[in-house]
Short mmCIF file of C-alpha atoms and ligand atoms in Angstrom, two decimals:
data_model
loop_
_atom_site.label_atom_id
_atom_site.label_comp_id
_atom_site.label_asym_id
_atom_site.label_seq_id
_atom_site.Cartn_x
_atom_site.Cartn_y
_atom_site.Cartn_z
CA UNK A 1 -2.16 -11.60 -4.28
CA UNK A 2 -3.45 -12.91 -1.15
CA UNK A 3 -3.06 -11.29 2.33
CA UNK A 4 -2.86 -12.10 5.74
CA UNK A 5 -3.67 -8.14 6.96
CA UNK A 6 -2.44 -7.62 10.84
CA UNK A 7 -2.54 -3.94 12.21
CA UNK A 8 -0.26 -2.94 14.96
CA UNK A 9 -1.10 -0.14 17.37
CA UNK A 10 -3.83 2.65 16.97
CA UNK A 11 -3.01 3.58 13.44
CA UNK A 12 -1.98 0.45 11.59
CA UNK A 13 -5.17 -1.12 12.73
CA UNK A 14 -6.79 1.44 11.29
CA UNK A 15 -5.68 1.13 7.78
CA UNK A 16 -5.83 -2.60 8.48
CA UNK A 17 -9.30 -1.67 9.21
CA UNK A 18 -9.60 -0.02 6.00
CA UNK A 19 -7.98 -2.44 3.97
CA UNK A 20 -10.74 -5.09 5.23
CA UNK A 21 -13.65 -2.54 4.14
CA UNK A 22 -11.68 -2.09 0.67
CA UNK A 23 -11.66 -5.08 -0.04
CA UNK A 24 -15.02 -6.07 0.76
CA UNK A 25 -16.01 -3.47 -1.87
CA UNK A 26 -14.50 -4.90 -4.67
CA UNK A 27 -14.51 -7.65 -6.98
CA UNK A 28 -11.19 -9.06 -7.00
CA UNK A 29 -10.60 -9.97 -2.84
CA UNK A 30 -6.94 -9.93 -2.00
CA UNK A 31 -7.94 -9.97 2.25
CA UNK A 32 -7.72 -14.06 3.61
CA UNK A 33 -7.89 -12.74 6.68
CA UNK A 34 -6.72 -9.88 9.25
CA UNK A 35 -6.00 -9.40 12.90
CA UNK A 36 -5.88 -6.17 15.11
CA UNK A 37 -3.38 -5.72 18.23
CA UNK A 38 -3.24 -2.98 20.01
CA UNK A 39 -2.96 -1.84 23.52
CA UNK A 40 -5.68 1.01 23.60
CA UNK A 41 -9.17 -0.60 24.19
CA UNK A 42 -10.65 2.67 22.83
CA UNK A 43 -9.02 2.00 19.56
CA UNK A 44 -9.80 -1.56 19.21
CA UNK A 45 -13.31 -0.70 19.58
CA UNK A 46 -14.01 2.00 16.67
CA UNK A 47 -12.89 -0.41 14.01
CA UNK A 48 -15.66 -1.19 11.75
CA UNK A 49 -14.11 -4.35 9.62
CA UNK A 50 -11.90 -6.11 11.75
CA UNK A 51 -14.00 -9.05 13.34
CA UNK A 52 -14.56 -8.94 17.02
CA UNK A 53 -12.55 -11.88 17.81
CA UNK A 54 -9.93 -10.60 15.73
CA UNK A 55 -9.00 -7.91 17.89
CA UNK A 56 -6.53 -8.40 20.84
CA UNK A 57 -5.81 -6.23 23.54
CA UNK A 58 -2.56 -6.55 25.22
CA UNK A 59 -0.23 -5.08 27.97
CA UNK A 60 -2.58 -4.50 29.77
CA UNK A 61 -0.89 -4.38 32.94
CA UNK A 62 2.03 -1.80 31.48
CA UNK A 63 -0.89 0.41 29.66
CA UNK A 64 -3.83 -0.49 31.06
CA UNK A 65 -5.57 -0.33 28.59
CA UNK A 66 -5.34 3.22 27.45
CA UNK A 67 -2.11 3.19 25.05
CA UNK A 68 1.31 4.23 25.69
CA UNK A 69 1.51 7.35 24.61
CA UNK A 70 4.12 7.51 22.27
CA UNK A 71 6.34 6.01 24.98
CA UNK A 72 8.64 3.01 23.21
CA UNK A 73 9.86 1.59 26.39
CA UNK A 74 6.23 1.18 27.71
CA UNK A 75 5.19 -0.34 24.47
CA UNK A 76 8.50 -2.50 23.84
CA UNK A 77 7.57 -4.05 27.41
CA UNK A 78 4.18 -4.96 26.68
CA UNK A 79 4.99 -6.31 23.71
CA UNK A 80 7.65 -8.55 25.23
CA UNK A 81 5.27 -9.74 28.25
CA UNK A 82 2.55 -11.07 25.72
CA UNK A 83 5.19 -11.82 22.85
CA UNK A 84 3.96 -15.47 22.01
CA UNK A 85 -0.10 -14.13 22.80
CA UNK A 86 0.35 -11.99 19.74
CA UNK A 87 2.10 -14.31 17.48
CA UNK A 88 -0.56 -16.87 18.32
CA UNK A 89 -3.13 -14.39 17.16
CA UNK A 90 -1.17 -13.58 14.11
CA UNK A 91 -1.11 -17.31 13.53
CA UNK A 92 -5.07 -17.71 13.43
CA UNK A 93 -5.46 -15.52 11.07
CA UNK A 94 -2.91 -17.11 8.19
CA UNK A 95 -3.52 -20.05 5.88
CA UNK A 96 -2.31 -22.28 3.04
CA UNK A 97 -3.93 -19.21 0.83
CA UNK A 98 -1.85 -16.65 2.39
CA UNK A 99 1.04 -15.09 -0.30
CA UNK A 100 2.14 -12.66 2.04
CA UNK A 101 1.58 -10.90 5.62
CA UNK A 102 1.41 -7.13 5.39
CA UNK A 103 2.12 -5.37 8.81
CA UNK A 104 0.81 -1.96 9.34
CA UNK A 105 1.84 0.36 11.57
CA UNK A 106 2.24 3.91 12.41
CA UNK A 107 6.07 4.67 12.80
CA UNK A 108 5.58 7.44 15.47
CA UNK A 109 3.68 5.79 17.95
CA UNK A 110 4.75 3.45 20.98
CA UNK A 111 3.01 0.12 20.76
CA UNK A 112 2.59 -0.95 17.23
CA UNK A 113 5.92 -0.03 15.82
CA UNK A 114 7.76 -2.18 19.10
CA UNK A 115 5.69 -5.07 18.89
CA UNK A 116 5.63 -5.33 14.84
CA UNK A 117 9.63 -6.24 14.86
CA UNK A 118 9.11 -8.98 17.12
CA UNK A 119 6.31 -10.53 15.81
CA UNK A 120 7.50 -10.34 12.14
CA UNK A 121 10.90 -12.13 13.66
CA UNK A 122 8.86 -14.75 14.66
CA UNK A 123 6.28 -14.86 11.55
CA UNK A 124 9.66 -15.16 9.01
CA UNK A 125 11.04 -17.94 11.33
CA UNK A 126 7.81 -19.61 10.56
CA UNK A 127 6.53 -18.81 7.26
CA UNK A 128 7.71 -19.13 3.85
CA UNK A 129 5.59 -16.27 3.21
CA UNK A 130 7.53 -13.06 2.99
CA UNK A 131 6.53 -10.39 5.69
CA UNK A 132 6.09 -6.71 4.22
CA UNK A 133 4.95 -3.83 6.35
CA UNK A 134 3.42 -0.79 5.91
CA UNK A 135 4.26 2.14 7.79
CA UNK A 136 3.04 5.63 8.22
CA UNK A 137 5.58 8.87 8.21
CA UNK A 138 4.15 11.48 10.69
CA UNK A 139 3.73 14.81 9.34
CA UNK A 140 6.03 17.51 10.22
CA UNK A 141 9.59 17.78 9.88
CA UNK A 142 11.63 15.97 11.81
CA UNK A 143 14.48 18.63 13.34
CA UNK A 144 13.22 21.70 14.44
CA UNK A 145 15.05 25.00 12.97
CA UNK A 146 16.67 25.02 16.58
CA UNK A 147 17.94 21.49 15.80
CA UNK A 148 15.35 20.27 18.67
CA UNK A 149 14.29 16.79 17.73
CA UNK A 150 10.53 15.58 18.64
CA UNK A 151 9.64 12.46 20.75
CA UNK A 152 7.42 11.34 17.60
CA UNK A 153 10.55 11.79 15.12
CA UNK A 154 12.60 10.17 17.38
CA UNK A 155 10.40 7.73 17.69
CA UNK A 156 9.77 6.86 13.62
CA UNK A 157 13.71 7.08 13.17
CA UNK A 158 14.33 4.10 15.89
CA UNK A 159 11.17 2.25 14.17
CA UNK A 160 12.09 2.85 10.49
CA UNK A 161 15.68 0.83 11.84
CA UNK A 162 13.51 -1.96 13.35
CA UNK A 163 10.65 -2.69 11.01
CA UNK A 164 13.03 -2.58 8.28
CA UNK A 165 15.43 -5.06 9.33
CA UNK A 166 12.40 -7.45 10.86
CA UNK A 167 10.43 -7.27 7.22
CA UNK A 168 11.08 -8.24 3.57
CA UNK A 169 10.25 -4.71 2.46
CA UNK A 170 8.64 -1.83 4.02
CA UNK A 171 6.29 0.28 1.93
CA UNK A 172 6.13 4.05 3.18
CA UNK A 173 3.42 6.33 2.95
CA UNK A 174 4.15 10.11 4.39
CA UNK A 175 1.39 11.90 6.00
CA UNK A 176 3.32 14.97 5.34
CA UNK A 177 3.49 14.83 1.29
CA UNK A 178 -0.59 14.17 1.34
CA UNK A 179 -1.81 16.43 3.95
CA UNK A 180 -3.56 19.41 2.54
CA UNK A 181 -2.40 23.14 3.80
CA UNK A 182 -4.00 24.21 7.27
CA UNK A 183 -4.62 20.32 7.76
CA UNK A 184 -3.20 18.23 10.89
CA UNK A 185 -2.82 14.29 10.39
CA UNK A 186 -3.94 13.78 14.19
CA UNK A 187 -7.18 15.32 13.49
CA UNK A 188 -9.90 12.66 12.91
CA UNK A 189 -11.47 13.54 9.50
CA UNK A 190 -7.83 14.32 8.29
CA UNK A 191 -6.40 11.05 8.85
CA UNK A 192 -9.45 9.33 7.55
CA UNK A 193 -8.66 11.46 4.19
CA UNK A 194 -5.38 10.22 4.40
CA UNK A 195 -6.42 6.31 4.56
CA UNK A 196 -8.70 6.28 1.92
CA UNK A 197 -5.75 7.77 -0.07
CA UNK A 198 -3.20 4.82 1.08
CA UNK A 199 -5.69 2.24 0.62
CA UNK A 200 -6.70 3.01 -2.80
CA UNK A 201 -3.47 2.34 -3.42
CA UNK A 202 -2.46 -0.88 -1.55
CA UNK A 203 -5.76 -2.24 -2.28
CA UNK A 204 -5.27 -1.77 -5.77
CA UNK A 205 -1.87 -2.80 -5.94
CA UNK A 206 -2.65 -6.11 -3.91
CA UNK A 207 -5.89 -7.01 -5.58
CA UNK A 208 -4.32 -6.39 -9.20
CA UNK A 209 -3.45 -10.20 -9.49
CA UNK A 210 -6.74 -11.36 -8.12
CA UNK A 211 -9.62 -13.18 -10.68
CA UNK A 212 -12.65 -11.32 -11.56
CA UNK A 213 -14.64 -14.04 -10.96
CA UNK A 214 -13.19 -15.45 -14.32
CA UNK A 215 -14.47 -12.27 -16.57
CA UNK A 216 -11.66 -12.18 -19.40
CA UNK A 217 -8.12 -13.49 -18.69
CA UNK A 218 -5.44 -10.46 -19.48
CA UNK A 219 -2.96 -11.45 -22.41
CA UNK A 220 -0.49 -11.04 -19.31
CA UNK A 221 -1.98 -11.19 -15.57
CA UNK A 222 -0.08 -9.69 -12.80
CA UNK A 223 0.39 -12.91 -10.92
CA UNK A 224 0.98 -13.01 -7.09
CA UNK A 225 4.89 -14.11 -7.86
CA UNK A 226 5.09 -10.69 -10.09
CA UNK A 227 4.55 -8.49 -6.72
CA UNK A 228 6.85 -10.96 -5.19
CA UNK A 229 9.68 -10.85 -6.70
CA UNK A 230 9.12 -7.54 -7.27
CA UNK A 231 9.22 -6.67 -2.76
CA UNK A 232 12.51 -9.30 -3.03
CA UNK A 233 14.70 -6.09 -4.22
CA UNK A 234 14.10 -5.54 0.14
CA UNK A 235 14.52 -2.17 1.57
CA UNK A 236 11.98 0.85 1.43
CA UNK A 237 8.92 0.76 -1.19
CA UNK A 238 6.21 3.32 -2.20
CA UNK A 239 3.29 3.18 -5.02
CA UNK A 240 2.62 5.65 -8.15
CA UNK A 241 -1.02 5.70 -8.97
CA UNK A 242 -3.19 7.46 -11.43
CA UNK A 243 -6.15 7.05 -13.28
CA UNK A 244 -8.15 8.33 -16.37
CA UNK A 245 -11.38 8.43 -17.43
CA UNK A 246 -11.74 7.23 -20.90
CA UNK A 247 -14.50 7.83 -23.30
CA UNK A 248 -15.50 4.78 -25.55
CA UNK A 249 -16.21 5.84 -28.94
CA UNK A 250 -19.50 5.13 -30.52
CA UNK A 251 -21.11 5.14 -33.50
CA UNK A 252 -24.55 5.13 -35.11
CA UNK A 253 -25.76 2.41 -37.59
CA UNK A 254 -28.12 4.36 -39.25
CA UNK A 255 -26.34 7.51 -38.68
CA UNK A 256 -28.03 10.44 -37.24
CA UNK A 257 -27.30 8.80 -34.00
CA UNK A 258 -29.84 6.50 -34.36
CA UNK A 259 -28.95 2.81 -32.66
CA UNK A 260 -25.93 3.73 -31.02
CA UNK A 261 -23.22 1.44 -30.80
CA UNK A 262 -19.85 1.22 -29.05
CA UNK A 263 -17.07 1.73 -32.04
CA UNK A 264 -14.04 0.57 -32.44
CA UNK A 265 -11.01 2.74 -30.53
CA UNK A 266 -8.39 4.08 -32.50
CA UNK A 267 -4.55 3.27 -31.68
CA UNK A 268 -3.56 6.84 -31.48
CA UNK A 269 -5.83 7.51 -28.54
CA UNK A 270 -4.98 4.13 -26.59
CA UNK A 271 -1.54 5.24 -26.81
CA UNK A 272 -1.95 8.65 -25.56
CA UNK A 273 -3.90 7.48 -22.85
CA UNK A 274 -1.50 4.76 -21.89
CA UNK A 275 1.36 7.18 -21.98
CA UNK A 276 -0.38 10.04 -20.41
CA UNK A 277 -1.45 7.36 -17.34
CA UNK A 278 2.01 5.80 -16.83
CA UNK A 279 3.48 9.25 -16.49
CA UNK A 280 1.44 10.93 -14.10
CA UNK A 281 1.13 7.42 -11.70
CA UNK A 282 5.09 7.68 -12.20
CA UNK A 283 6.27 11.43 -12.02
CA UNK A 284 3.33 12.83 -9.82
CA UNK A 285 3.30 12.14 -5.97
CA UNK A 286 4.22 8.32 -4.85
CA UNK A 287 3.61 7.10 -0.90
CA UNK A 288 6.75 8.31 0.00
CA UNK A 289 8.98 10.91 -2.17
CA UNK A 290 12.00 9.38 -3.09
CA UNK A 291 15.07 9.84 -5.57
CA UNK A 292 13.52 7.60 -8.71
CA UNK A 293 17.12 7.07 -9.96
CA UNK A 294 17.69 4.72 -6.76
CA UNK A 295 15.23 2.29 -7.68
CA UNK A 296 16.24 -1.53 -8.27
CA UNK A 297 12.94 -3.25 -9.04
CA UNK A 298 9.56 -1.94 -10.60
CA UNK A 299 6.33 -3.35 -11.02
CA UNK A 300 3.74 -1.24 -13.96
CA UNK A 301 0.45 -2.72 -13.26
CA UNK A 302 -2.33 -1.44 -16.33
CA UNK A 303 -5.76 -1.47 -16.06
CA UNK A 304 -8.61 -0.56 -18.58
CA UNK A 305 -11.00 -2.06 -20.57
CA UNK A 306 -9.51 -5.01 -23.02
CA UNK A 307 -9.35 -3.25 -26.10
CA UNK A 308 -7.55 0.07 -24.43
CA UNK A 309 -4.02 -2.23 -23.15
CA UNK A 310 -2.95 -1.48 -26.22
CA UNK A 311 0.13 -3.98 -26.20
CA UNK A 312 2.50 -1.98 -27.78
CA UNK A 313 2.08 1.50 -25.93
CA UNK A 314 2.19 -1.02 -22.27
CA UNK A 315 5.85 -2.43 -23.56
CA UNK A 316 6.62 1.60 -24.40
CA UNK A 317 5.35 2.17 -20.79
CA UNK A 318 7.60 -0.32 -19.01
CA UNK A 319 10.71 0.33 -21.30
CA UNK A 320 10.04 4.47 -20.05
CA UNK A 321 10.22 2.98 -16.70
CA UNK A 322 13.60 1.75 -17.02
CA UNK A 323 14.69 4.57 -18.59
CA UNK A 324 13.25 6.94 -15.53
CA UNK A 325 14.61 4.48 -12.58
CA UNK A 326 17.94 3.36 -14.30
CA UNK A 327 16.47 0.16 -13.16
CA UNK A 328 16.85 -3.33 -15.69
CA UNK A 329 14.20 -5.17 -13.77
CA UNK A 330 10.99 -3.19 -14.88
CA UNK A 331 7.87 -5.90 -14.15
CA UNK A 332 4.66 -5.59 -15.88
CA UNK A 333 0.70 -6.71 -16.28
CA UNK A 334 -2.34 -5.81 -17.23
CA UNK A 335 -5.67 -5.84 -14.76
CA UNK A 336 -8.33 -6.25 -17.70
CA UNK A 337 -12.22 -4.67 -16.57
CA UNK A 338 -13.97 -5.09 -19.26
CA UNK A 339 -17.02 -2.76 -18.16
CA UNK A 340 -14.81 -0.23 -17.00
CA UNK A 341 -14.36 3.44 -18.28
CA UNK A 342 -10.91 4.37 -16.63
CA UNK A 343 -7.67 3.33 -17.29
CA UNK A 344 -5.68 2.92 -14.08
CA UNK A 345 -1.77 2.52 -13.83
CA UNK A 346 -0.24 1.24 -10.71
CA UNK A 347 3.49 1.78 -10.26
CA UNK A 348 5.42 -0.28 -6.94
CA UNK A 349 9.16 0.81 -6.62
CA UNK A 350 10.84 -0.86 -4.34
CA UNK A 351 14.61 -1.48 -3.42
CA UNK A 352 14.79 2.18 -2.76
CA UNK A 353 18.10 3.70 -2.57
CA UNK A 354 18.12 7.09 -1.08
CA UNK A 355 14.62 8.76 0.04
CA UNK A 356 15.38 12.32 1.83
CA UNK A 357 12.38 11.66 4.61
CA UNK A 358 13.77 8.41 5.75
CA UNK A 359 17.30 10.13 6.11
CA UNK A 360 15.83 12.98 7.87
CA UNK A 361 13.92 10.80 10.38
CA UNK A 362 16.90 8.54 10.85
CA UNK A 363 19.11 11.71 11.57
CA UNK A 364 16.40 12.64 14.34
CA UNK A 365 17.23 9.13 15.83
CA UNK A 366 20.79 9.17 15.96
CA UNK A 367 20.83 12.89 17.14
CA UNK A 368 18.08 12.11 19.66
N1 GTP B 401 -2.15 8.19 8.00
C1 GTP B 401 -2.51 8.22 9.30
N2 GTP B 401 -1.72 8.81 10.21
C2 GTP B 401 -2.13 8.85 11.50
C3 GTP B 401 -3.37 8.30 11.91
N3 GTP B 401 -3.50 8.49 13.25
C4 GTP B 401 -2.39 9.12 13.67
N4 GTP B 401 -1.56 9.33 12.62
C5 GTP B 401 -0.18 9.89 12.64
O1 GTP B 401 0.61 8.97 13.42
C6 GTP B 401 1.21 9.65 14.52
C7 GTP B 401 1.22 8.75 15.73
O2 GTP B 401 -0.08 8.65 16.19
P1 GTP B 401 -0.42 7.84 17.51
O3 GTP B 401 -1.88 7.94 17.71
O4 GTP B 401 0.51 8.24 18.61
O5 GTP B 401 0.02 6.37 17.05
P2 GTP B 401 -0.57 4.99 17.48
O6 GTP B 401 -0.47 4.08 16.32
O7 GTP B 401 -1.92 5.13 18.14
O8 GTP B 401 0.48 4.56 18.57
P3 GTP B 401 0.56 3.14 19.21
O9 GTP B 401 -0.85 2.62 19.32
O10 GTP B 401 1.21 3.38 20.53
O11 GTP B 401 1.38 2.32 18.32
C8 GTP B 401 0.37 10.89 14.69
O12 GTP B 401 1.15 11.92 15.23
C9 GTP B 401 -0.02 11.22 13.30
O13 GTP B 401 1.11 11.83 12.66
C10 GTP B 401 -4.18 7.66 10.92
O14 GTP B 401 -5.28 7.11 11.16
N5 GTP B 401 -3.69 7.66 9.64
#
């Protein structure tokens, strides 16, 4: 599936950022193009991917080129004074190849999560393209034992209300459920651990329906309209994600192990692995925890070598699926790589009914 990648304030161009690299890394592109906007020159000028004249400072007269701060007001204002600027340069950077804009942002900060809800307005008005974001929960939890409420949980409760009525869907990831003990998601090498984990993840979910430069076509591709109609179910998203090394049999034709060749693999063990895969990517830690029994829609992307989708433990996968989410409309496909010795399952839930973080945040809001 094909994206248009825009980041929005210090830390959604930063995973934008990372996106671009990820993509340039692998086989299968899913990038057409990306765009930065932020309102911190410093920022803007450590990204590594994002082409120069890609990146747009703005509000410069309410920030001055330093940020906001964490101050919505001060970022909602510079957002309004350059309002069409922005959706111009969101415009550039989308074409007749674009299947979908994804928006990230971080949901704590000032800038980026004021201006994304206006320019995704404007980008839906426009585009028959749907508009997804992607936004980062700050770490921490959001009411203090006194029943204090911080400016930064305020802040992701008000935004978490905006980006999700301005988008199609908004996929979550929570800095909280991935940050190691001791760790802090503010400090550099930290947060850097903590993109690499999101992007595997988006980039593998968003490059899943890409051609391998025409290697082996899947029995049944993940096609852009698959992740599609999965996001249509609206609301909150997050992505299950595991993988497992495999070990191809082999066997010698003169036994003795002399001329080794790759043998055949068993059904037993393409099962196992299958099953194994699809419930650790499904049971173990998604983007953003959330009750599994509120799901609508699901999406159970496999990928392996050819002769590991075995078809019938894939169908078992998806019908477990159902079963796990109460959900009817369980989606499915298979990423084929041929010279690869993993097999990789890649679960999107979306439509997302009840997810305790959200609540909490959104509590902070109203209370605040
Ligand atoms: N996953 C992730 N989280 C981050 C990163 N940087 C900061 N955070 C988290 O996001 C919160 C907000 O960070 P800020 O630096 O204020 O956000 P910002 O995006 O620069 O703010 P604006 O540019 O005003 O939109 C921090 O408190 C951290 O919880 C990052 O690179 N990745």
């Amino acid at each position: 599936m094909k994206l248009t990648v825009c980041g929005f304030g210090g830390v959604g161009c930063r995973i934008a950022d990372r996106l671009v690299a990820a993509d340039g890394d692998r086989s299968r592109s899913f990038v057409v193009d990306s765009v930065a906007l932020d309102t911190d020159q410093r920022d803007l000028s450590s990204l590594e991917s994002i082409p120069d004249d890609r990146r747009h400072l703005y509000g410069v007269i309410e920030a001055e080129g330093a940020g906001v701060e964490g101050d919505r007001s001060v970022g909602a204002a510079a957002a309004d004074s350059e309002a069409t600027e922005l959706a111009n340069a969101v415009d550039d950077a989308v074409s007749s190849q674009t299947d979908a804009i994804l928006c990230c942002v971080g949901l704590a900060g000032g800038s980026g999560a004021t201006a994304l809800p206006r320019i995704a307005d404007e980008l839906r008005r426009v585009y028959d393209v749907p508009v997804y974001g992607l936004g980062i929960l700050p770490a921490g939890s959001p009411t203090a034992d006194d029943g204090s409420t911080s400016t930064a949980a305020r802040n992701t409760g008000r935004a978490l209300a905006d980006i999700g009525a301005a988008t199609d869907a908004l996929l979550l990831f929570d800095n909280e459920l991935w940050l190691g003990s001791g760790d802090s998601d503010t400090d550099p090498d930290t947060r850097d651990d903590l993109n690499e984990t999101l992007t595997t993840r988006v980039a593998a979910l968003f490059a899943a329906g890409e051609g391998d430069h025409d290697r082996q076509i899947a029995e049944r591709v993940v096609d852009a309209s698959e992740v599609q109609n999965t996001f249509a179910a609206g609301g909150i998203a997050t992505i299950g994600y595991a993988s497992q090394t495999i070990e191809r049999p082999t066997e010698s034709r003169f036994g003795l192990g002399i001329l080794e060749q790759e043998g055949e693999i068993d059904d037993t063990t393409a099962i196992k692995a299958i099953e194994t895969t699809s419930r650790r990517a499904v049971r173990g830690k998604l983007t953003v925890e959330i009750d599994r029994e509120s799901v609508q829609r699901g999406l159970l992307i496999v990928g392996g070598p050819p002769d590991w989708l075995n078809r019938r433990a894939v169908s078992d996968a998806r019908s477990w699926l159902a079963q796990e989410t109460g959900s009817v409309e369980i989606r499915g496909g298979d990423m084929p790589d041929p010279d690869g010795d993993t097999i990789t399952m890649i679960a999107l839930l979306t439509g997302v009914g009840s997810c305790p973080r959200v609540n909490a945040f959104r509590a902070a809001a109203d209370r605040g």
